[in-house]
């Protein structure tokens, strides 16, 4: 394997390991918050959050992706001054925009709350989370710098530090503020995110001071900004096309709580009950559904430049090879994740959150969410192929359809209808991206591997169900019944993959792909 390939794989593995640790830490924190706040408190928490991503998306302007690309090119050419100019111009733009928009949001917080918050108890939580926007924006710029310099360990360390600190502060603040009411406890959980993000930013800033490029004589911030117009143009040329997707995504997330609670109100569900049901969906079911996707997300981060380089060299064979690797990985991870989340839906939500009623929503979403594990690789492939505009329109169409489905089904069937509406949107988005890629470069695939993985998944489900029924019948405690049966089912799945020749040690070790 070439040195470039080894660096690519090392970076992917480092980010995957950090993402796994962060998912575990975040899951522990979320489990504690869910148990303390309850479904109603989680609903308040989820309602207060969506406005901030919109502010962050607007202030970033897609610059982190552009920063990593331009800095990597400048560093390769030995243009040290341009590396720092890119960083300084980006920090100035994002810093100014984020502080300005955050100030506007804080000043108009009461008016914004009256429009977006169906439950006004979420107002304090919204205030607590708003200051995080400029911190995250500046952190994203510094992460873009380290990504461009191929210093993935720094990014991974800052992420792990952030989540570790967040757990400690969340435990303290939620416990301290809960006696004053669920609204204040939710605000405390949000404030913990702000503090942990600030500590992560401090770590990134210190790392840059210690390991960043040294200044040249006469080099100043003022000089960089004075001659930074061309650099800003280069950054925006790359960053703006990806901003549209982020803005649509953030706008949808901002209005989704209001859309869901409104549809539930039309179904005859009161405000407090709607907030609780929204908490069951967004705070209990979604974390479990998103948990397995950290590997495909990490792979996708490295997949964009790999596809882009192959496309620039007109190497269609390499494009399809990388594409097949990503799709295969999504299949291998998504299949067992879907089986576990569907078959053990109620035991998992009961054991983790003490909320068996959330198991119904998890079981509804799990089969449709299977396609989500292909979404990140498909997203990265389209960006690598330069199809950002097509990807944006696919997302807009799927989002509009999802919103309509949520409103129609939610108003008719309550929270179960909302779950079906979200699942339908996920299916449509994945299929649209798949069709776009197929129409662009073609997509050649055989049905045999999918049949093989399907058979392996069926054996996993049957074995897991039998094991769970048996150990429960033997009087084993619930926690050990769930753990034992899931582990047995995974062993059956792995054994079936090997016996059918779907997975081999040589491919797993050297290529991280499947011999199909």
Short mmCIF file of C-alpha atoms in Angstrom, two decimals:
data_model
loop_
_atom_site.label_atom_id
_atom_site.label_comp_id
_atom_site.label_asym_id
_atom_site.label_seq_id
_atom_site.Cartn_x
_atom_site.Cartn_y
_atom_site.Cartn_z
CA UNK A 1 0.00 0.00 0.00
CA UNK A 2 1.35 3.45 -0.90
CA UNK A 3 2.28 6.02 1.74
CA UNK A 4 -0.72 8.10 0.63
CA UNK A 5 -2.96 5.07 1.01
CA UNK A 6 -1.53 4.28 4.43
CA UNK A 7 -2.05 7.88 5.56
CA UNK A 8 -5.61 7.74 4.22
CA UNK A 9 -6.36 4.53 6.15
CA UNK A 10 -4.67 5.78 9.33
CA UNK A 11 -6.73 8.94 9.26
CA UNK A 12 -9.92 6.95 8.68
CA UNK A 13 -9.11 4.56 11.54
CA UNK A 14 -8.23 7.38 13.94
CA UNK A 15 -11.47 9.22 13.17
CA UNK A 16 -13.46 5.98 13.44
CA UNK A 17 -11.94 5.17 16.83
CA UNK A 18 -12.62 8.67 18.12
CA UNK A 19 -16.16 8.58 16.71
CA UNK A 20 -16.79 5.26 18.44
CA UNK A 21 -15.56 6.61 21.80
CA UNK A 22 -17.65 9.75 21.35
CA UNK A 23 -20.75 7.74 20.48
CA UNK A 24 -20.31 5.65 23.62
CA UNK A 25 -19.73 8.73 25.80
CA UNK A 26 -22.64 10.57 24.20
CA UNK A 27 -24.85 7.53 24.59
CA UNK A 28 -24.02 7.29 28.30
CA UNK A 29 -24.72 10.98 28.76
CA UNK A 30 -27.96 10.75 26.78
CA UNK A 31 -29.09 7.71 28.76
CA UNK A 32 -28.55 9.55 32.05
CA UNK A 33 -30.34 12.68 30.84
CA UNK A 34 -33.23 10.63 29.47
CA UNK A 35 -33.70 8.80 32.76
CA UNK A 36 -33.53 11.98 34.85
CA UNK A 37 -35.54 14.34 32.63
CA UNK A 38 -37.99 11.77 31.31
CA UNK A 39 -39.66 11.87 27.91
CA UNK A 40 -41.21 15.30 28.57
CA UNK A 41 -37.86 16.83 29.52
CA UNK A 42 -36.18 15.29 26.47
CA UNK A 43 -38.93 16.80 24.31
CA UNK A 44 -38.14 20.23 25.76
CA UNK A 45 -34.44 19.64 25.09
CA UNK A 46 -35.01 18.67 21.45
CA UNK A 47 -37.29 21.66 20.79
CA UNK A 48 -34.67 24.14 22.01
CA UNK A 49 -31.79 22.86 19.92
CA UNK A 50 -32.59 23.14 16.18
CA UNK A 51 -32.13 26.93 15.76
CA UNK A 52 -28.41 26.77 16.63
CA UNK A 53 -27.37 24.51 13.71
CA UNK A 54 -28.97 27.01 11.33
CA UNK A 55 -26.89 29.86 12.79
CA UNK A 56 -23.75 27.71 12.62
CA UNK A 57 -24.42 26.69 9.02
CA UNK A 58 -24.88 30.31 7.91
CA UNK A 59 -21.75 31.51 9.72
CA UNK A 60 -19.53 28.68 8.47
CA UNK A 61 -20.52 29.23 4.80
CA UNK A 62 -19.18 25.77 4.02
CA UNK A 63 -15.66 27.04 4.80
CA UNK A 64 -14.36 24.04 6.84
CA UNK A 65 -14.46 21.79 3.75
CA UNK A 66 -12.86 24.51 1.60
CA UNK A 67 -10.21 25.21 4.24
CA UNK A 68 -9.03 21.61 4.39
CA UNK A 69 -8.75 21.41 0.58
CA UNK A 70 -6.99 24.74 0.04
CA UNK A 71 -4.64 24.31 3.00
CA UNK A 72 -3.65 20.82 1.83
CA UNK A 73 -2.80 22.24 -1.62
CA UNK A 74 -0.91 25.24 -0.22
CA UNK A 75 1.01 23.07 2.24
CA UNK A 76 2.01 20.66 -0.53
CA UNK A 77 3.39 23.61 -2.53
CA UNK A 78 5.25 24.94 0.50
CA UNK A 79 3.25 28.18 0.60
CA UNK A 80 3.42 28.71 4.36
CA UNK A 81 2.11 32.28 4.29
CA UNK A 82 -0.93 31.26 2.25
CA UNK A 83 -1.72 28.51 4.77
CA UNK A 84 -1.95 31.07 7.54
CA UNK A 85 -3.78 33.57 5.33
CA UNK A 86 -6.48 30.98 4.59
CA UNK A 87 -6.84 30.32 8.32
CA UNK A 88 -6.88 33.98 9.37
CA UNK A 89 -9.39 35.06 6.70
CA UNK A 90 -11.67 32.14 7.63
CA UNK A 91 -11.46 32.94 11.34
CA UNK A 92 -12.27 36.60 10.69
CA UNK A 93 -15.31 35.81 8.52
CA UNK A 94 -16.78 33.09 10.73
CA UNK A 95 -16.00 34.98 13.93
CA UNK A 96 -17.73 38.15 12.76
CA UNK A 97 -20.78 36.40 11.31
CA UNK A 98 -21.26 34.04 14.26
CA UNK A 99 -21.01 36.75 16.91
CA UNK A 100 -23.37 39.02 14.95
CA UNK A 101 -26.02 36.35 14.35
CA UNK A 102 -25.76 35.02 17.91
CA UNK A 103 -26.31 38.53 19.27
CA UNK A 104 -29.37 38.98 17.02
CA UNK A 105 -30.78 35.63 18.19
CA UNK A 106 -30.26 36.50 21.85
CA UNK A 107 -31.86 39.94 21.46
CA UNK A 108 -34.85 38.48 19.61
CA UNK A 109 -35.07 35.32 21.70
CA UNK A 110 -38.57 35.99 23.06
CA UNK A 111 -40.00 36.66 19.60
CA UNK A 112 -38.23 33.59 18.15
CA UNK A 113 -39.51 31.42 21.00
CA UNK A 114 -43.08 32.58 20.43
CA UNK A 115 -42.88 31.39 16.81
CA UNK A 116 -40.77 28.22 16.97
CA UNK A 117 -41.45 26.77 20.40
CA UNK A 118 -44.76 24.98 20.79
CA UNK A 119 -43.86 24.50 24.46
CA UNK A 120 -42.57 27.73 26.05
CA UNK A 121 -40.78 25.78 28.77
CA UNK A 122 -38.02 25.23 26.20
CA UNK A 123 -37.19 28.96 26.24
CA UNK A 124 -34.47 28.71 28.92
CA UNK A 125 -32.84 25.76 27.19
CA UNK A 126 -32.81 27.74 23.92
CA UNK A 127 -31.11 30.66 25.66
CA UNK A 128 -28.54 28.35 27.24
CA UNK A 129 -27.49 26.70 23.95
CA UNK A 130 -27.40 29.82 21.75
CA UNK A 131 -23.86 31.01 22.80
CA UNK A 132 -22.42 27.76 21.42
CA UNK A 133 -22.72 28.99 17.80
CA UNK A 134 -19.56 31.18 17.61
CA UNK A 135 -17.57 28.57 19.57
CA UNK A 136 -18.52 25.76 17.19
CA UNK A 137 -17.90 27.96 14.13
CA UNK A 138 -14.35 28.84 15.20
CA UNK A 139 -13.68 25.21 16.20
CA UNK A 140 -14.81 24.08 12.74
CA UNK A 141 -12.30 26.43 11.11
CA UNK A 142 -9.44 25.11 13.24
CA UNK A 143 -10.51 21.51 12.53
CA UNK A 144 -10.49 22.34 8.83
CA UNK A 145 -6.91 23.55 9.24
CA UNK A 146 -5.77 20.39 11.04
CA UNK A 147 -7.62 18.22 8.50
CA UNK A 148 -5.81 19.99 5.68
CA UNK A 149 -2.48 19.44 7.46
CA UNK A 150 -3.38 15.73 7.89
CA UNK A 151 -3.26 16.03 11.70
CA UNK A 152 -6.27 13.82 12.40
CA UNK A 153 -5.08 12.90 15.91
CA UNK A 154 -5.56 16.50 17.07
CA UNK A 155 -9.16 16.52 15.83
CA UNK A 156 -9.85 13.13 17.41
CA UNK A 157 -8.34 14.19 20.75
CA UNK A 158 -10.39 17.42 20.86
CA UNK A 159 -13.61 15.52 20.15
CA UNK A 160 -12.95 12.95 22.87
CA UNK A 161 -12.03 15.71 25.34
CA UNK A 162 -15.24 17.58 24.51
CA UNK A 163 -17.49 14.58 25.13
CA UNK A 164 -15.66 13.57 28.31
CA UNK A 165 -16.02 17.03 29.82
CA UNK A 166 -19.64 17.25 28.67
CA UNK A 167 -20.57 14.07 30.55
CA UNK A 168 -19.07 15.38 33.79
CA UNK A 169 -20.77 18.78 33.54
CA UNK A 170 -24.12 17.31 32.45
CA UNK A 171 -24.16 14.97 35.44
CA UNK A 172 -23.47 17.89 37.78
CA UNK A 173 -25.80 20.53 36.32
CA UNK A 174 -28.82 18.29 35.65
CA UNK A 175 -28.60 16.86 39.17
CA UNK A 176 -28.19 20.36 40.64
CA UNK A 177 -31.04 22.02 38.70
CA UNK A 178 -33.62 19.23 38.61
CA UNK A 179 -35.18 20.28 41.96
CA UNK A 180 -36.07 23.65 40.33
CA UNK A 181 -38.04 21.99 37.53
CA UNK A 182 -37.53 20.11 34.28
CA UNK A 183 -37.17 23.33 32.24
CA UNK A 184 -34.15 24.47 34.28
CA UNK A 185 -32.60 21.01 34.21
CA UNK A 186 -32.90 20.97 30.40
CA UNK A 187 -31.22 24.39 30.30
CA UNK A 188 -28.41 23.00 32.45
CA UNK A 189 -27.87 20.14 29.98
CA UNK A 190 -27.61 22.69 27.16
CA UNK A 191 -25.19 24.85 29.15
CA UNK A 192 -22.97 21.79 29.62
CA UNK A 193 -22.62 21.52 25.84
CA UNK A 194 -21.47 25.14 25.65
CA UNK A 195 -18.80 24.69 28.34
CA UNK A 196 -17.47 21.43 26.86
CA UNK A 197 -17.30 22.96 23.37
CA UNK A 198 -15.38 25.94 24.79
CA UNK A 199 -12.83 23.61 26.40
CA UNK A 200 -12.46 21.73 23.10
CA UNK A 201 -11.85 25.04 21.30
CA UNK A 202 -9.20 25.96 23.87
CA UNK A 203 -7.45 22.64 23.18
CA UNK A 204 -7.50 23.26 19.43
CA UNK A 205 -6.18 26.81 19.86
CA UNK A 206 -3.37 25.59 22.12
CA UNK A 207 -2.51 22.81 19.65
CA UNK A 208 -2.30 25.35 16.85
CA UNK A 209 -0.06 27.60 18.94
CA UNK A 210 2.27 24.68 19.71
CA UNK A 211 2.29 22.86 16.37
CA UNK A 212 1.02 25.35 13.81
CA UNK A 213 3.08 26.99 11.08
CA UNK A 214 5.49 29.60 12.44
CA UNK A 215 5.12 33.19 11.32
CA UNK A 216 7.35 34.77 8.72
CA UNK A 217 9.00 38.16 9.42
CA UNK A 218 6.55 41.06 9.01
CA UNK A 219 3.53 38.78 8.90
CA UNK A 220 0.46 40.15 10.73
CA UNK A 221 -3.31 39.63 10.90
CA UNK A 222 -3.87 43.03 9.30
CA UNK A 223 -1.66 42.11 6.34
CA UNK A 224 -3.49 38.83 5.81
CA UNK A 225 -6.92 40.49 5.91
CA UNK A 226 -5.78 43.36 3.66
CA UNK A 227 -4.67 40.93 0.95
CA UNK A 228 -7.29 38.29 1.70
CA UNK A 229 -9.95 39.18 -0.87
CA UNK A 230 -8.68 36.63 -3.40
CA UNK A 231 -8.34 34.00 -0.70
CA UNK A 232 -11.92 34.65 0.45
CA UNK A 233 -13.10 34.25 -3.14
CA UNK A 234 -11.36 30.87 -3.40
CA UNK A 235 -12.89 29.75 -0.12
CA UNK A 236 -16.42 30.81 -1.06
CA UNK A 237 -16.15 29.24 -4.51
CA UNK A 238 -15.78 25.86 -2.82
CA UNK A 239 -17.78 26.48 0.35
CA UNK A 240 -20.99 28.10 -0.89
CA UNK A 241 -22.32 25.14 -2.93
CA UNK A 242 -22.31 22.96 0.19
CA UNK A 243 -23.91 25.68 2.32
CA UNK A 244 -27.28 25.35 0.59
CA UNK A 245 -27.63 21.75 1.72
CA UNK A 246 -26.72 22.74 5.28
CA UNK A 247 -29.19 25.64 5.32
CA UNK A 248 -32.07 23.47 4.11
CA UNK A 249 -31.14 20.79 6.63
CA UNK A 250 -30.95 23.30 9.48
CA UNK A 251 -34.21 25.01 8.49
CA UNK A 252 -35.99 21.68 8.41
CA UNK A 253 -34.57 20.70 11.82
CA UNK A 254 -35.60 24.09 13.18
CA UNK A 255 -39.24 23.68 12.19
CA UNK A 256 -39.48 19.90 12.60
CA UNK A 257 -40.47 20.02 16.32
CA UNK A 258 -43.21 22.55 15.53
CA UNK A 259 -44.36 20.48 12.54
CA UNK A 260 -44.53 17.30 14.61
CA UNK A 261 -46.30 18.85 17.59
CA UNK A 262 -48.77 20.62 15.28
CA UNK A 263 -49.64 17.37 13.50
CA UNK A 264 -50.06 15.66 16.87
CA UNK A 265 -52.33 18.50 18.02
CA UNK A 266 -54.53 17.89 14.96
CA UNK A 267 -54.67 14.25 16.04
CA UNK A 268 -56.17 15.44 19.35
CA UNK A 269 -53.01 15.23 21.48
CA UNK A 270 -52.39 18.00 24.03
CA UNK A 271 -49.21 20.10 24.29
CA UNK A 272 -47.66 18.25 27.25
CA UNK A 273 -48.42 14.83 25.75
CA UNK A 274 -47.11 15.91 22.33
CA UNK A 275 -43.88 17.15 23.92
CA UNK A 276 -43.49 13.80 25.68
CA UNK A 277 -44.12 11.82 22.50
CA UNK A 278 -41.67 13.98 20.57
CA UNK A 279 -39.12 13.25 23.30
CA UNK A 280 -39.70 9.50 22.90
CA UNK A 281 -38.98 9.81 19.19
CA UNK A 282 -36.12 12.33 19.08
CA UNK A 283 -34.48 11.60 22.43
CA UNK A 284 -34.90 7.83 22.73
CA UNK A 285 -35.35 6.22 19.30
CA UNK A 286 -33.05 8.43 17.21
CA UNK A 287 -29.86 7.99 19.33
CA UNK A 288 -30.18 4.21 19.00
CA UNK A 289 -30.81 4.44 15.26
CA UNK A 290 -27.82 6.73 14.64
CA UNK A 291 -25.45 4.82 16.93
CA UNK A 292 -24.11 2.30 14.34
CA UNK A 293 -23.46 4.88 11.61
CA UNK A 294 -20.21 6.27 13.05
CA UNK A 295 -18.09 3.98 10.83
CA UNK A 296 -19.77 5.00 7.58
CA UNK A 297 -19.60 8.66 8.62
CA UNK A 298 -15.83 8.40 9.27
CA UNK A 299 -15.28 6.55 6.00
CA UNK A 300 -17.27 9.20 4.12
CA UNK A 301 -15.02 11.95 5.45
CA UNK A 302 -12.08 10.29 3.71
CA UNK A 303 -14.13 9.15 0.70
CA UNK A 304 -14.78 12.64 -0.71
CA UNK A 305 -11.15 13.42 -1.69
CA UNK A 306 -10.59 9.79 -2.79
CA UNK A 307 -13.51 9.93 -5.25
CA UNK A 308 -12.58 13.47 -6.30
CA UNK A 309 -9.00 12.46 -7.10
CA UNK A 310 -10.15 9.42 -9.08
CA UNK A 311 -12.68 11.53 -10.99
CA UNK A 312 -10.04 14.17 -11.80
CA UNK A 313 -7.78 11.41 -13.19
CA UNK A 314 -10.76 9.93 -15.10
CA UNK A 315 -10.14 6.60 -13.39
CA UNK A 316 -13.63 5.13 -13.56
CA UNK A 317 -12.41 1.73 -12.36
CA UNK A 318 -11.09 3.25 -9.11
CA UNK A 319 -14.30 5.27 -8.67
CA UNK A 320 -16.40 2.12 -8.85
CA UNK A 321 -14.00 0.24 -6.59
CA UNK A 322 -14.20 2.92 -3.89
CA UNK A 323 -17.97 3.14 -4.38
CA UNK A 324 -18.41 -0.62 -3.97
CA UNK A 325 -16.26 -0.61 -0.84
CA UNK A 326 -18.41 2.10 0.73
CA UNK A 327 -21.71 0.46 -0.23
CA UNK A 328 -20.52 -2.94 0.96
CA UNK A 329 -19.46 -1.51 4.30
CA UNK A 330 -22.85 0.16 4.68
CA UNK A 331 -24.54 -3.18 3.94
CA UNK A 332 -22.41 -5.15 6.41
CA UNK A 333 -23.06 -2.63 9.20
CA UNK A 334 -26.66 -1.73 8.37
CA UNK A 335 -27.99 -5.28 8.17
CA UNK A 336 -27.12 -6.46 11.72
CA UNK A 337 -27.90 -3.01 13.16
CA UNK A 338 -31.40 -3.20 11.66
CA UNK A 339 -31.96 -6.71 13.02
CA UNK A 340 -30.87 -5.71 16.53
CA UNK A 341 -32.85 -2.46 16.64
CA UNK A 342 -36.00 -4.13 15.32
CA UNK A 343 -35.91 -7.42 17.23
CA UNK A 344 -34.77 -5.98 20.57
CA UNK A 345 -36.56 -2.62 20.20
CA UNK A 346 -38.64 -2.78 23.37
CA UNK A 347 -36.03 -4.56 25.56
CA UNK A 348 -33.44 -1.95 24.55
CA UNK A 349 -35.60 1.11 25.25
CA UNK A 350 -36.78 -0.46 28.51
CA UNK A 351 -33.28 -1.35 29.65
CA UNK A 352 -31.58 1.89 28.60
CA UNK A 353 -34.28 4.51 29.10
CA UNK A 354 -36.92 2.71 31.18
CA UNK A 355 -39.33 3.68 28.40
CA UNK A 356 -40.87 0.59 26.76
CA UNK A 357 -43.32 2.79 24.84
CA UNK A 358 -40.39 4.10 22.76
CA UNK A 359 -39.79 0.55 21.53
CA UNK A 360 -42.80 0.79 19.20
CA UNK A 361 -41.32 3.84 17.45
CA UNK A 362 -37.91 2.17 17.22
CA UNK A 363 -39.45 -0.93 15.63
CA UNK A 364 -41.30 1.23 13.07
CA UNK A 365 -38.20 3.18 12.04
CA UNK A 366 -35.54 0.43 12.11
CA UNK A 367 -36.44 -1.30 8.79
CA UNK A 368 -36.71 1.99 6.88
CA UNK A 369 -33.60 3.36 8.61
CA UNK A 370 -31.59 0.53 7.01
CA UNK A 371 -31.10 2.75 3.94
CA UNK A 372 -29.66 5.53 6.15
CA UNK A 373 -26.45 3.52 6.52
CA UNK A 374 -25.91 3.99 2.77
CA UNK A 375 -26.73 7.70 2.85
CA UNK A 376 -23.36 9.00 4.11
CA UNK A 377 -21.31 7.05 1.50
CA UNK A 378 -23.68 8.11 -1.30
CA UNK A 379 -23.48 11.72 -0.05
CA UNK A 380 -19.67 11.59 -0.13
CA UNK A 381 -19.60 9.98 -3.58
CA UNK A 382 -21.79 12.75 -5.03
CA UNK A 383 -19.61 15.46 -3.51
CA UNK A 384 -16.49 13.73 -4.83
CA UNK A 385 -18.05 13.60 -8.31
CA UNK A 386 -18.88 17.31 -8.16
CA UNK A 387 -22.65 16.71 -8.04
CA UNK A 388 -23.31 19.02 -5.08
CA UNK A 389 -26.18 20.81 -6.84
CA UNK A 390 -27.93 17.55 -7.71
CA UNK A 391 -27.45 16.36 -4.15
CA UNK A 392 -29.00 19.58 -2.85
CA UNK A 393 -32.11 19.20 -5.03
CA UNK A 394 -32.45 15.55 -4.03
CA UNK A 395 -32.38 16.61 -0.39
CA UNK A 396 -34.91 19.41 -0.97
CA UNK A 397 -37.34 17.03 -2.70
CA UNK A 398 -36.95 14.36 -0.01
CA UNK A 399 -37.30 16.95 2.78
CA UNK A 400 -40.49 18.44 1.34
CA UNK A 401 -41.93 14.97 0.89
CA UNK A 402 -40.88 14.04 4.44
CA UNK A 403 -42.53 17.15 5.88
CA UNK A 404 -45.78 16.46 4.04
CA UNK A 405 -45.71 12.80 5.12
CA UNK A 406 -45.13 13.77 8.76
CA UNK A 407 -47.98 16.27 8.74
CA UNK A 408 -50.49 14.02 6.95
CA UNK A 409 -49.67 10.76 8.73
CA UNK A 410 -49.07 12.43 12.10
CA UNK A 411 -52.42 14.19 12.07
CA UNK A 412 -54.13 10.89 11.24
CA UNK A 413 -52.21 8.30 13.26
CA UNK A 414 -50.37 10.29 15.93
CA UNK A 415 -46.69 9.72 16.78
CA UNK A 416 -46.61 6.39 14.89
CA UNK A 417 -47.62 8.26 11.74
CA UNK A 418 -44.83 10.77 12.38
CA UNK A 419 -42.32 7.90 12.59
CA UNK A 420 -43.56 6.47 9.29
CA UNK A 421 -43.31 9.93 7.68
CA UNK A 422 -39.68 10.33 8.79
CA UNK A 423 -38.83 6.84 7.56
CA UNK A 424 -40.43 7.48 4.16
CA UNK A 425 -38.30 10.63 3.79
CA UNK A 426 -35.10 8.69 4.54
CA UNK A 427 -35.98 6.03 1.95
CA UNK A 428 -36.73 8.63 -0.73
CA UNK A 429 -33.51 10.60 -0.11
CA UNK A 430 -31.30 7.51 -0.37
CA UNK A 431 -33.03 6.28 -3.53
CA UNK A 432 -32.78 9.70 -5.21
CA UNK A 433 -29.02 9.88 -4.54
CA UNK A 434 -28.58 6.31 -5.78
CA UNK A 435 -30.45 7.07 -9.02
CA UNK A 436 -28.39 10.26 -9.53
CA UNK A 437 -25.10 8.39 -9.18
CA UNK A 438 -26.31 5.61 -11.48
CA UNK A 439 -27.34 8.10 -14.17
CA UNK A 440 -23.99 9.91 -13.86
CA UNK A 441 -21.40 7.12 -13.98
CA UNK A 442 -23.45 3.92 -13.95
CA UNK A 443 -23.71 1.47 -11.10
CA UNK A 444 -22.86 -2.17 -11.59
CA UNK A 445 -23.87 -4.56 -8.87
CA UNK A 446 -24.84 -8.18 -8.38
CA UNK A 447 -27.82 -9.42 -6.40
CA UNK A 448 -25.83 -12.34 -4.96
CA UNK A 449 -24.08 -10.47 -2.10
CA UNK A 450 -27.35 -8.92 -0.97
CA UNK A 451 -28.97 -12.35 -0.92
CA UNK A 452 -26.03 -13.69 1.08
CA UNK A 453 -26.20 -10.88 3.65
CA UNK A 454 -29.98 -11.28 3.76
CA UNK A 455 -29.62 -14.98 4.59
CA UNK A 456 -26.96 -14.20 7.22
CA UNK A 457 -29.26 -11.60 8.77
CA UNK A 458 -32.18 -14.05 8.88
CA UNK A 459 -30.01 -16.63 10.65
CA UNK A 460 -28.90 -13.89 13.05
CA UNK A 461 -32.50 -12.89 13.80
CA UNK A 462 -33.67 -16.48 14.33
CA UNK A 463 -30.69 -17.37 16.53
CA UNK A 464 -30.99 -14.17 18.54
CA UNK A 465 -34.72 -14.60 19.10
CA UNK A 466 -34.28 -18.22 20.23
CA UNK A 467 -31.41 -17.26 22.57
CA UNK A 468 -33.36 -14.36 24.12
CA UNK A 469 -36.44 -16.53 24.66
CA UNK A 470 -34.33 -19.29 26.22
CA UNK A 471 -32.30 -17.12 28.65
CA UNK A 472 -35.42 -15.20 29.73
CA UNK A 473 -37.14 -18.52 30.37
CA UNK A 474 -34.20 -19.56 32.52
CA UNK A 475 -34.78 -16.54 34.78
CA UNK A 476 -31.71 -14.54 33.68
CA UNK A 477 -31.92 -10.81 34.57
CA UNK A 478 -33.10 -8.52 31.78
CA UNK A 479 -29.77 -6.78 31.24
CA UNK A 480 -27.86 -10.04 30.83
CA UNK A 481 -30.63 -11.55 28.71
CA UNK A 482 -30.35 -8.67 26.23
CA UNK A 483 -26.54 -8.61 26.19
CA UNK A 484 -26.19 -12.40 25.89
CA UNK A 485 -28.74 -12.77 23.10
CA UNK A 486 -27.35 -9.83 21.07
CA UNK A 487 -23.78 -11.13 21.36
CA UNK A 488 -24.90 -14.62 20.30
CA UNK A 489 -26.78 -13.19 17.33
CA UNK A 490 -23.70 -11.19 16.24
CA UNK A 491 -21.51 -14.30 16.48
CA UNK A 492 -24.02 -16.18 14.33
CA UNK A 493 -23.98 -13.32 11.80
CA UNK A 494 -20.16 -13.25 11.67
CA UNK A 495 -19.94 -17.03 11.34
CA UNK A 496 -22.53 -17.00 8.55
CA UNK A 497 -20.59 -14.28 6.68
CA UNK A 498 -17.42 -16.37 6.84
CA UNK A 499 -19.10 -19.67 5.93
CA UNK A 500 -20.81 -18.12 2.90
CA UNK A 501 -17.54 -16.55 1.76
CA UNK A 502 -19.00 -13.07 2.11
CA UNK A 503 -16.20 -11.92 4.41
CA UNK A 504 -12.60 -13.15 4.42
CA UNK A 505 -9.70 -12.30 6.72
CA UNK A 506 -7.47 -11.17 3.86
CA UNK A 507 -9.96 -8.60 2.60
CA UNK A 508 -10.92 -7.45 6.07
CA UNK A 509 -7.28 -6.83 6.92
CA UNK A 510 -5.84 -5.34 3.77
CA UNK A 511 -8.69 -3.76 1.84
CA UNK A 512 -11.52 -3.24 4.30
CA UNK A 513 -13.82 -4.54 1.58
CA UNK A 514 -15.65 -7.66 0.52
CA UNK A 515 -14.66 -10.01 -2.34
CA UNK A 516 -17.80 -9.53 -4.42
#
